[in-house]
Coordinates of C-alpha atoms in Angstrom, one line a residue:
X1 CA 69.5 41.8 -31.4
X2 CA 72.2 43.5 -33.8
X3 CA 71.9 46.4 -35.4
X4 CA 69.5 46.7 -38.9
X5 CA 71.6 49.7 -40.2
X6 CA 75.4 48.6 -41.6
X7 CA 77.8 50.6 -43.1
X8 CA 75.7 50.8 -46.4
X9 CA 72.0 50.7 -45.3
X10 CA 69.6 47.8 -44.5
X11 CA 70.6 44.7 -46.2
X12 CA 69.4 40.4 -45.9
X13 CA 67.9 37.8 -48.0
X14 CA 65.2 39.4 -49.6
X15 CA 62.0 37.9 -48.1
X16 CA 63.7 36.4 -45.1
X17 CA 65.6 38.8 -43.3
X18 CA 64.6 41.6 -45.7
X19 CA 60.4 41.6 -45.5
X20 CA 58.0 43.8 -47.0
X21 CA 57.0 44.5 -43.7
X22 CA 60.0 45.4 -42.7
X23 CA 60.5 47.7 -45.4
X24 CA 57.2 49.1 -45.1
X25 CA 57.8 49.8 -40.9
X26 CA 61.7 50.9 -41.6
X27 CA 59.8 53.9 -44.4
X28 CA 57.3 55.0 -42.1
X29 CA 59.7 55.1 -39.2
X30 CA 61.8 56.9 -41.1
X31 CA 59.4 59.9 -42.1
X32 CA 58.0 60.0 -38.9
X33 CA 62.0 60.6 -37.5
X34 CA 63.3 63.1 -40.5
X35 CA 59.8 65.4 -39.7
X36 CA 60.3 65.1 -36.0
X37 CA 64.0 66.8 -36.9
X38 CA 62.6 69.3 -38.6
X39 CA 63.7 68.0 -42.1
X40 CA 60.8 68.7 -44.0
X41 CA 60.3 72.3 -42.6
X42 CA 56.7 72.3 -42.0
X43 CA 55.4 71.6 -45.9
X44 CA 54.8 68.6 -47.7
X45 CA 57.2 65.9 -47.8
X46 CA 58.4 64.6 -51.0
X47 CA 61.1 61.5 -51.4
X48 CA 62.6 59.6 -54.4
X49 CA 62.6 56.2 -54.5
X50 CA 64.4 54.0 -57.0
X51 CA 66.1 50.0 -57.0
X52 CA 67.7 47.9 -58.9
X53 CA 66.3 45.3 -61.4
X54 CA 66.5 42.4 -58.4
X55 CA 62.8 40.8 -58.8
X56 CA 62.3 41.1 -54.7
X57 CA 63.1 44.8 -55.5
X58 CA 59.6 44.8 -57.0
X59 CA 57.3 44.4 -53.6
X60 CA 59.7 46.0 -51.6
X61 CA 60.0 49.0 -53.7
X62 CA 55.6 48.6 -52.7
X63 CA 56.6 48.3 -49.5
X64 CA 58.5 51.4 -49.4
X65 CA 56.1 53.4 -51.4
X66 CA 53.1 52.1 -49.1
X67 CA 55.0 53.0 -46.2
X68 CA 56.1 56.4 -46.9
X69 CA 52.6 57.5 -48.7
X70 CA 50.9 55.9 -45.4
X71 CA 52.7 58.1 -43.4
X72 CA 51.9 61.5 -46.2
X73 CA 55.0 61.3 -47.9
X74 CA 54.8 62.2 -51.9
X75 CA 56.5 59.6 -53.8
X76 CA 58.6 60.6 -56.9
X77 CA 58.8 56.7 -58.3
X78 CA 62.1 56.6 -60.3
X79 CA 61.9 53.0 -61.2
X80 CA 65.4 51.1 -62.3
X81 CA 68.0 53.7 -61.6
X82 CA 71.8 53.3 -60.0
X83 CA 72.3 54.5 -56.5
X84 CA 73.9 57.8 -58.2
X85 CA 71.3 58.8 -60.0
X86 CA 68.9 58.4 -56.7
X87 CA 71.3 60.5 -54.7
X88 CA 71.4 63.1 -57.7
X89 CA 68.0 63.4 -58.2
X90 CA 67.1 63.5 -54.7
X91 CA 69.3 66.6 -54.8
X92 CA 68.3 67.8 -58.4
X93 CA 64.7 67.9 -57.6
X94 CA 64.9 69.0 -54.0
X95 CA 63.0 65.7 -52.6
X96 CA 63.8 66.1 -49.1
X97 CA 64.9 62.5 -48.9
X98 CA 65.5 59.3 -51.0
X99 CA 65.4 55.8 -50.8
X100 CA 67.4 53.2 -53.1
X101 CA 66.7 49.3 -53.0
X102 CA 69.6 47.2 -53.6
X103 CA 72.1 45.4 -52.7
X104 CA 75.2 46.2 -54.7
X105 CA 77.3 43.5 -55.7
X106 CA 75.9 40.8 -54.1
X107 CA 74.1 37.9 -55.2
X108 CA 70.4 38.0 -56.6
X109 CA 69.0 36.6 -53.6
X110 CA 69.9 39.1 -51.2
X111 CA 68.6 43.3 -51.6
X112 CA 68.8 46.4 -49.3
X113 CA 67.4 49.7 -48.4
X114 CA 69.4 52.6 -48.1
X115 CA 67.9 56.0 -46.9
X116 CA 69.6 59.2 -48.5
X117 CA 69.1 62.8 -46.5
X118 CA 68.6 66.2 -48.7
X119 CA 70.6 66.8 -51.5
X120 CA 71.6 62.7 -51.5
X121 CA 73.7 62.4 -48.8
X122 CA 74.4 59.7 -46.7
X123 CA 72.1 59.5 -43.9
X124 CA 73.8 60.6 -40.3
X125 CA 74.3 57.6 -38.2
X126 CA 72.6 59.4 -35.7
X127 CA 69.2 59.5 -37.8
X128 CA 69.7 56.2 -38.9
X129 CA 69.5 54.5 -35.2
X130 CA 66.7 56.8 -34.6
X131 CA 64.8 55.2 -37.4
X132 CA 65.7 51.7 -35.9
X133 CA 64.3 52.7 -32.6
X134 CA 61.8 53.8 -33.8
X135 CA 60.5 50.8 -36.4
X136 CA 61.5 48.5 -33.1
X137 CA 59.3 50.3 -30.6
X138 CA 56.0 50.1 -32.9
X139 CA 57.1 46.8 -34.0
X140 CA 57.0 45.6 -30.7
X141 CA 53.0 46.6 -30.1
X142 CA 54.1 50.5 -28.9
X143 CA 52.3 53.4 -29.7
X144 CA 50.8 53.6 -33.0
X145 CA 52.2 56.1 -35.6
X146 CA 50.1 59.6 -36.0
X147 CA 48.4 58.1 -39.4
X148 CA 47.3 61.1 -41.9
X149 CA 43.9 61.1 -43.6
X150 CA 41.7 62.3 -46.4
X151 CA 43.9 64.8 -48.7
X152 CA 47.0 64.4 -46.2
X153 CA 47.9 61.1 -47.4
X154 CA 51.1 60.9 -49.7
X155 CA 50.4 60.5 -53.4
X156 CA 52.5 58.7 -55.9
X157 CA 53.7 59.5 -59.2
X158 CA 56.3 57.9 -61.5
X159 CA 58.9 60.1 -62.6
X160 CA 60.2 58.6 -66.1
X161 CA 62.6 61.7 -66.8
X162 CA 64.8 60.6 -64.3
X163 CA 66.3 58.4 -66.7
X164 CA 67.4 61.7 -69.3
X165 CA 67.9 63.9 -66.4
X166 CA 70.5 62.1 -64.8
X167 CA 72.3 61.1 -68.2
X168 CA 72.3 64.9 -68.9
X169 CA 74.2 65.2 -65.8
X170 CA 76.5 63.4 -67.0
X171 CA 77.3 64.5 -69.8
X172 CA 77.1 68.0 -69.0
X173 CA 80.3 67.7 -65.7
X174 CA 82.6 66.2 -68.2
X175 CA 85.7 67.8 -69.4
X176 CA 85.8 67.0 -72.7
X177 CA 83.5 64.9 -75.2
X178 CA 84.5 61.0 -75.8
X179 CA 84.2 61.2 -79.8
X180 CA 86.8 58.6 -81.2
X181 CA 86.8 56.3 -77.7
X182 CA 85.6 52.8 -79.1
X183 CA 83.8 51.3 -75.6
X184 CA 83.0 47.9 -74.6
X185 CA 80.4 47.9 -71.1
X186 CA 79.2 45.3 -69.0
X187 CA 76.5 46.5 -67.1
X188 CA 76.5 43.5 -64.5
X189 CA 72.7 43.0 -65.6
X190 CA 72.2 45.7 -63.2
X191 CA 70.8 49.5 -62.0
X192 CA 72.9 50.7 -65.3
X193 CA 72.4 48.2 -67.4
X194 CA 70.5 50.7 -69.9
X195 CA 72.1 54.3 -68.6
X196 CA 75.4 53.5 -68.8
X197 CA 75.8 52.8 -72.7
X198 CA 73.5 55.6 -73.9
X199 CA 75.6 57.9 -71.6
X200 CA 78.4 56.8 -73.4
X201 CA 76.8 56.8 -76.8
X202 CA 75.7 60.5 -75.9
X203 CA 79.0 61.5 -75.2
X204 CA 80.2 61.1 -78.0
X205 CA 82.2 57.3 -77.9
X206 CA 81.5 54.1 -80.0
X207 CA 79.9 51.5 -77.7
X208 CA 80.9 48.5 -79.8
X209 CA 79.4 45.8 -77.2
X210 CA 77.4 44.8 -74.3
X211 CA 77.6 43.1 -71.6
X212 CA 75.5 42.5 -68.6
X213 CA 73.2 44.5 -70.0
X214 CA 70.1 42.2 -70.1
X215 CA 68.8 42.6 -66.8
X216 CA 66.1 39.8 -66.0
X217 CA 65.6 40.4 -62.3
X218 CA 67.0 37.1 -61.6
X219 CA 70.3 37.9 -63.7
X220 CA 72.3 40.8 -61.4
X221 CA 75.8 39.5 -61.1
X222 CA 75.7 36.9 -62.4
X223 CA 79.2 35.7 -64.0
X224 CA 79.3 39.6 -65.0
X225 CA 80.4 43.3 -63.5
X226 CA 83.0 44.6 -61.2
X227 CA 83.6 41.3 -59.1
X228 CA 83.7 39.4 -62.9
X229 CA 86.0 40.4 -65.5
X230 CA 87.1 37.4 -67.8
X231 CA 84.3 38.3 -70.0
X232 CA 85.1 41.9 -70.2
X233 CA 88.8 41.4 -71.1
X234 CA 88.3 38.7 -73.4
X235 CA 85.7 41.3 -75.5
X236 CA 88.3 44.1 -75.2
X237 CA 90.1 42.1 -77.7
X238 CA 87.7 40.4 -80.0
X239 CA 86.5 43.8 -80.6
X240 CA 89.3 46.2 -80.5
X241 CA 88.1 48.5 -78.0
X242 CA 89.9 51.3 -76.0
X243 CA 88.2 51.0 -73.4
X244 CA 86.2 48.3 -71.3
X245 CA 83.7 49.6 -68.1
X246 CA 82.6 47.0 -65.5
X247 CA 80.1 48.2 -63.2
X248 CA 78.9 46.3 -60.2
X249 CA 74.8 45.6 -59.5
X250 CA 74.0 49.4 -58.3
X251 CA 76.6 51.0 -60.4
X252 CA 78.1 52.7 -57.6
X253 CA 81.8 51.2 -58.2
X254 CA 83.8 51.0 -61.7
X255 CA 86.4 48.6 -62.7
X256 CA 88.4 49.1 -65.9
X257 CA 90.6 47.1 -69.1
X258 CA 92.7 48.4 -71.8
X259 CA 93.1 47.4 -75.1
X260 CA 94.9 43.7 -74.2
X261 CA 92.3 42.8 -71.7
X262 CA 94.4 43.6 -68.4
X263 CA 92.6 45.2 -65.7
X264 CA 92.5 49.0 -64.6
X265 CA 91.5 48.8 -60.7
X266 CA 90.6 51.2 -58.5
X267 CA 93.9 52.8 -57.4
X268 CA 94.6 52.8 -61.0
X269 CA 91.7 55.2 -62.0
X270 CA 92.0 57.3 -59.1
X271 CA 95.5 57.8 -60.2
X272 CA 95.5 58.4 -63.6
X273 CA 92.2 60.7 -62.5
X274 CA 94.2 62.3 -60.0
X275 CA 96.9 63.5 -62.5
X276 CA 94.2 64.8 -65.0
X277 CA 92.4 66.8 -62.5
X278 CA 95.7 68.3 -61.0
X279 CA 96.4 69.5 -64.8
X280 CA 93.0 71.2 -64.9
X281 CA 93.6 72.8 -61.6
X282 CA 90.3 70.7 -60.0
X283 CA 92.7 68.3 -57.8
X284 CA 91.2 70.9 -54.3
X285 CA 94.5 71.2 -51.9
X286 CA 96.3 68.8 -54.7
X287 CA 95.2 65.7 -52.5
X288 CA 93.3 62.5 -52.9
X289 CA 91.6 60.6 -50.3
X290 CA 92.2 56.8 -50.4
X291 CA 92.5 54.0 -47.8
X292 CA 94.7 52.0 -46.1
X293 CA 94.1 48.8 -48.0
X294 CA 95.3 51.0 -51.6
X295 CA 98.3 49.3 -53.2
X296 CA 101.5 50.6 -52.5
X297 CA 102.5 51.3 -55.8
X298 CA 99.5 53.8 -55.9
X299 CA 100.9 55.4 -52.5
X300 CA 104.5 55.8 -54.2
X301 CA 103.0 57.1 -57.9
X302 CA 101.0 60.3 -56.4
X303 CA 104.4 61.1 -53.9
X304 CA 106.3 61.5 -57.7
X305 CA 103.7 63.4 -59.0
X306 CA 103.6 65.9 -56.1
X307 CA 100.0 65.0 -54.9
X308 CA 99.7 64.4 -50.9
X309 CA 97.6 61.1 -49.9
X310 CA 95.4 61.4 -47.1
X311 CA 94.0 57.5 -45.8
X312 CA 91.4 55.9 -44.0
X313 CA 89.8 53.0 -42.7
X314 CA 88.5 50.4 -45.0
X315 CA 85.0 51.5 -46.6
X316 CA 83.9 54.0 -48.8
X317 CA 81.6 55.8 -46.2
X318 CA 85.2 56.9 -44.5
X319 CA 86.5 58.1 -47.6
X320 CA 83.4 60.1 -48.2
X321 CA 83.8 61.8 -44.7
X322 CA 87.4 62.5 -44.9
X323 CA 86.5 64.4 -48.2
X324 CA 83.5 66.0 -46.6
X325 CA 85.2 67.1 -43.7
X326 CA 88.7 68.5 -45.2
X327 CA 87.0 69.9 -48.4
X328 CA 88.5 67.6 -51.1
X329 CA 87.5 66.5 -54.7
X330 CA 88.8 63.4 -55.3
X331 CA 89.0 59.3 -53.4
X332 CA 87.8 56.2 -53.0
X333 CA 88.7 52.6 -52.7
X334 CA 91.0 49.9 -54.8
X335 CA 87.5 47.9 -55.7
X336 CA 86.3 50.7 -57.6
X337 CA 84.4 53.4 -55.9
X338 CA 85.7 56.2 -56.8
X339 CA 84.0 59.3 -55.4
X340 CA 84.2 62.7 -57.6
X341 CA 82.7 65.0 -55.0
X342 CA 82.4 67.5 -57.2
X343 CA 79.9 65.8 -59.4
X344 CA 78.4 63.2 -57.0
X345 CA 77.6 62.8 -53.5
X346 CA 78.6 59.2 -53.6
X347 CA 80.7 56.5 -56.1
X348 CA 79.5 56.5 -59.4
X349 CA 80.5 53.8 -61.4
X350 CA 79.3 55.4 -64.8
X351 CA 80.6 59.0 -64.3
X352 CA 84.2 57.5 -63.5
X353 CA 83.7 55.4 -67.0
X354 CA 82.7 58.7 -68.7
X355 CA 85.9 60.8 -66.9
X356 CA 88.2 57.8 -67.8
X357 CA 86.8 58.0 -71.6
X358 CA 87.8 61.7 -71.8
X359 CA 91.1 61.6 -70.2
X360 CA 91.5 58.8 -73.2
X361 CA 90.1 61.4 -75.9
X362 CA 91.6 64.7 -74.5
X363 CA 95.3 62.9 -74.3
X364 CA 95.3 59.9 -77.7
X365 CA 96.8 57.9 -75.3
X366 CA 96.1 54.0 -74.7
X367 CA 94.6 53.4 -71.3
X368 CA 97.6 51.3 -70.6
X369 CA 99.7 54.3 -71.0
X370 CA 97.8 56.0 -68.9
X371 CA 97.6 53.0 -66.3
X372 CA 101.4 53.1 -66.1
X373 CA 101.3 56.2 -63.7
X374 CA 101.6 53.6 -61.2
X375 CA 102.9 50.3 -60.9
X376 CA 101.0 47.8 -58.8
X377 CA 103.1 45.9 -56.8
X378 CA 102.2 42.3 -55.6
X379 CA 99.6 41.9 -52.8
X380 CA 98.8 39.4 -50.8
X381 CA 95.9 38.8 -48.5
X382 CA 95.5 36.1 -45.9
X383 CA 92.7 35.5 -43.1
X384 CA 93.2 34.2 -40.0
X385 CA 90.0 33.0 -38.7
X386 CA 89.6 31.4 -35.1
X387 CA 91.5 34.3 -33.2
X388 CA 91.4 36.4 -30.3
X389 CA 91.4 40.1 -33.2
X390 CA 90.8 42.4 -30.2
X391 CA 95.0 41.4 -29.5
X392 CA 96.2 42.4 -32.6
X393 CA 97.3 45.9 -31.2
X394 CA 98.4 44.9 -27.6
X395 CA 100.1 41.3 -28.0
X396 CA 103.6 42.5 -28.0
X397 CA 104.9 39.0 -29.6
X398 CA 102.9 39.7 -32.8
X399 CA 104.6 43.4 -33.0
X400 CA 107.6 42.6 -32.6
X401 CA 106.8 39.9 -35.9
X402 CA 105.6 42.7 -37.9
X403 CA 108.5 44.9 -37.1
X404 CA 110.8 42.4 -38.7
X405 CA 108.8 42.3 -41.7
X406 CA 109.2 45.6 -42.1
X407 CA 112.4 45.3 -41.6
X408 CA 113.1 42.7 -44.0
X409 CA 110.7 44.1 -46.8
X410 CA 112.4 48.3 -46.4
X411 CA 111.0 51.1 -48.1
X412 CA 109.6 49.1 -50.8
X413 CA 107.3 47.0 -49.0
X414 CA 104.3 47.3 -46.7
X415 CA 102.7 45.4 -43.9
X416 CA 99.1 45.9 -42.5
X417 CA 97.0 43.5 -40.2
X418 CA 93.7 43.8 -39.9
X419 CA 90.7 43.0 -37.5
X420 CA 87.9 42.2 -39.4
X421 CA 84.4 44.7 -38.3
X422 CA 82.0 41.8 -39.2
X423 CA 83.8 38.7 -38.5
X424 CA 86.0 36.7 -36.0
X425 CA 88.8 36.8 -38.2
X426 CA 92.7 39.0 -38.5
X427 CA 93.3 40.1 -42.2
X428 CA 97.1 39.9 -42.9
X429 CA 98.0 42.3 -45.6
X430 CA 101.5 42.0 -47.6
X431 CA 103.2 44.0 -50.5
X432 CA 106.6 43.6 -51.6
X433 CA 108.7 43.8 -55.1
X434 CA 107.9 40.7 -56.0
X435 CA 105.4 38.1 -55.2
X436 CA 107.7 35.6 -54.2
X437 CA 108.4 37.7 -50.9
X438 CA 104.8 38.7 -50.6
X439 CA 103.5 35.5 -50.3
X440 CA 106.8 34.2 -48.0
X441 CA 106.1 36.9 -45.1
X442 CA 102.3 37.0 -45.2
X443 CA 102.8 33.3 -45.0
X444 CA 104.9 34.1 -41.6
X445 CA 103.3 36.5 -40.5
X446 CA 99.4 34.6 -41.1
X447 CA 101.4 32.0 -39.0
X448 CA 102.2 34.1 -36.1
X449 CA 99.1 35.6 -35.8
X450 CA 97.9 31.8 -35.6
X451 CA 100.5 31.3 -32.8
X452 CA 100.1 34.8 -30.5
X453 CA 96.4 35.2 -30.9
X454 CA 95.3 31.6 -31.0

């Protein structure tokens, strides 16, 4: 049986993989395991819990509740919130853990649960197999769990000043105010499908339109946010906006487009953030944190502005640790999550909007000005499915392929294959000066791969 817990929580079909009784077993597991670590400190327990507008999200946000009451946890009930705002006010009201249901970007169908620590961190890998063990053993007829009674049982309230408290955050960590900035969002009929334009409006920009920001419960995604942007650029336009803001279903990511509709991605933002926050002396150590997948054009844009690069493995949860660990401000990922660690203790798709808005407003430049910091060069991205990945280090054939792409694409160029974590497949990266070339040596080297690890 594989592991529950990935990279980004507990995620399925909702009411197929994902159960209410799942949830409600993974909840009480996991207050059972934070107290036996001491986490609570010998008083009450409190925990935030929040989701997205996914109609499964409704009785397994019960489910969660039920669980975590059942096991006399107090329940701060958030309601419709994006993963940021959980982690912050998990932090901000001193819960001693959260919980957010959702599934990001995916499709309606599917949800998750994600477990955040004290103050709205990620939960330790450590803790989060104990919590597994722990749901497995009692789901499998062990022992059953040490049930409170009478007055010890959790009690639940909703917390409807979540919404205000977190868009004060907001608004309160930026730089400068946003008045002139005319703003088009699309909310991906999502967690921010509300928060995101009157954060903007607060802040002092013009929202002049609104997308994705009907949520339905049976809407999220759907033809709109982050992973969809033809509607976005094509409103830039017809409304002669500054700015355009595509969040994805939890709002944890941020995708951009400028005044002609072309998008801003995430190496993009983190660049042009990058430069503004190494003018205001809040770049920490003058380096950003990105992965190895970021364009090369990003790569070559912060070595002429004097900023040092430090990468990582695909995922945002590395790029979170790196800048943990090493004590730095600023990362995240080409799809948009873009982590200001300052502000946030994970992506957050609406505070990156809000800093890209005042950068616009504090310099009266366009964001394709601004954009230009780097130029993107041409990526290509092939997988190889039906190969032997664990060879893509050792088979000696293969490297001696990918050192004559090198070769042949020189200092303006870039090479990088990949074994896929979830999936029998070898992801064959290619950048070059044009796409032309791009295409020709992934082409060869997609082909090789074929060959030596067939």
């Amino acid at each position: 049986m594989g592991r529950l817990f990935g990279t980004d929580g507990v995620r399925g079909v909702a009411n197929e993989g994902l159960t209410a009784e799942l949830a409600l077993g993974l909840s009480v597991a996991a207050a059972h395991v934070l107290g036996e670590a001491g986490a609570f400190d010998g008083h009450r327990p409190v925990a935030v819990v929040g989701r997205d507008p996914r109609a499964s999200g409704e009785f397994l946000e019960a489910a969660v509740i039920a669980g975590l009451a059942s096991a006399g946890v107090d329940v701060l009930r958030v309601g419709v919130l994006p993963t940021p705002a959980v982690a912050y006010l998990t932090g901000a009201l001193g819960a001693d853990f959260g919980v957010m249901l959702s599934a990001s970007h995916n499709a309606m169908p599917d949800n998750g649960i994600k477990f955040l620590a004290r103050g709205g961190h990620k939960l330790d890998d450590r803790i989060e197999d104990a919590i597994e063990s722990h749901y497995r053993k009692h789901a499998a007829g062990g022992e059953d769990w040490n049930r409170p009674t009478g007055a010890a049982v959790g009690r639940v309230r909703e917390y409807t000043e979540g919404f205000d408290k977190y868009v004060a955050h907001l608004i309160g960590v930026l730089p400068n105010r946003l008045d002139g900035i005319r703003v088009v969002i699309d909310g991906a009929h999502g967690a921010a499908a509300y928060v995101a334009p009157e954060a903007f409006a607060r802040a002092g920009a013009e929202v002049v339109h609104t997308l994705g920001a009907e949520p339905t419960g049976l809407n999220i995604n759907d033809g709109v946010g982050s992973t969809h942007l033809d509607r976005l650029r094509v409103a830039m336009r017809e409304h002669a906006a500054d700015l355009g803001i595509a969040l994805d279903g939890d709002a944890d990511r941020c995708l951009a487009a400028d005044a002609e509709g072309n998008e801003v991605d995430g190496d993009q933002i983190i660049a042009i953030l990058a430069v503004a926050m190494q003018e205001a002396g809040t770049l920490r150590r003058n380096t950003v944190v990105a992965t190895v997948m970021s364009n090369l054009g990003f790569k070559l844009a912060m070595e002429r502005e004097g900023v040092d690069l430090v990468e990582t493995a695909v995922g945002d949860r590395y790029v979170l640790e790196a800048m943990k660990e090493q004590g730095f401000a600023l990362g995240g990922e080409q799809s948009g999550h873009v982590i200001l660690l300052d502000h946030a203790t994970t992506g957050d798709g609406t505070l990156t909007g809000l800093m890209l808005g005042a950068r616009l407003a504090a310099t009266k430049q366009p964001l394709s000005d601004l954009a230009a910091v780097m130029t993107r060069l041409p990526q290509v991205l092939i997988n190889v499915k039906g190969v032997d990945k664990a060879r893509v280090r050792t088979c000696e054939e293969l490297s001696a392929a990918v050192a004559a792409a090198e070769a042949e694409l020189g200092a303006t160029g870039r090479v990088l294959l990949r074994p896929s974590g979830t999936e029998p497949l070898v992801r064959v990266m290619v950048e070059a000066a044009d796409e032309v070339q791009a295409q020709a040596v992934a082409q060869t080297l997609a082909t090789a791969v074929r060959t030596y690890l067939g």
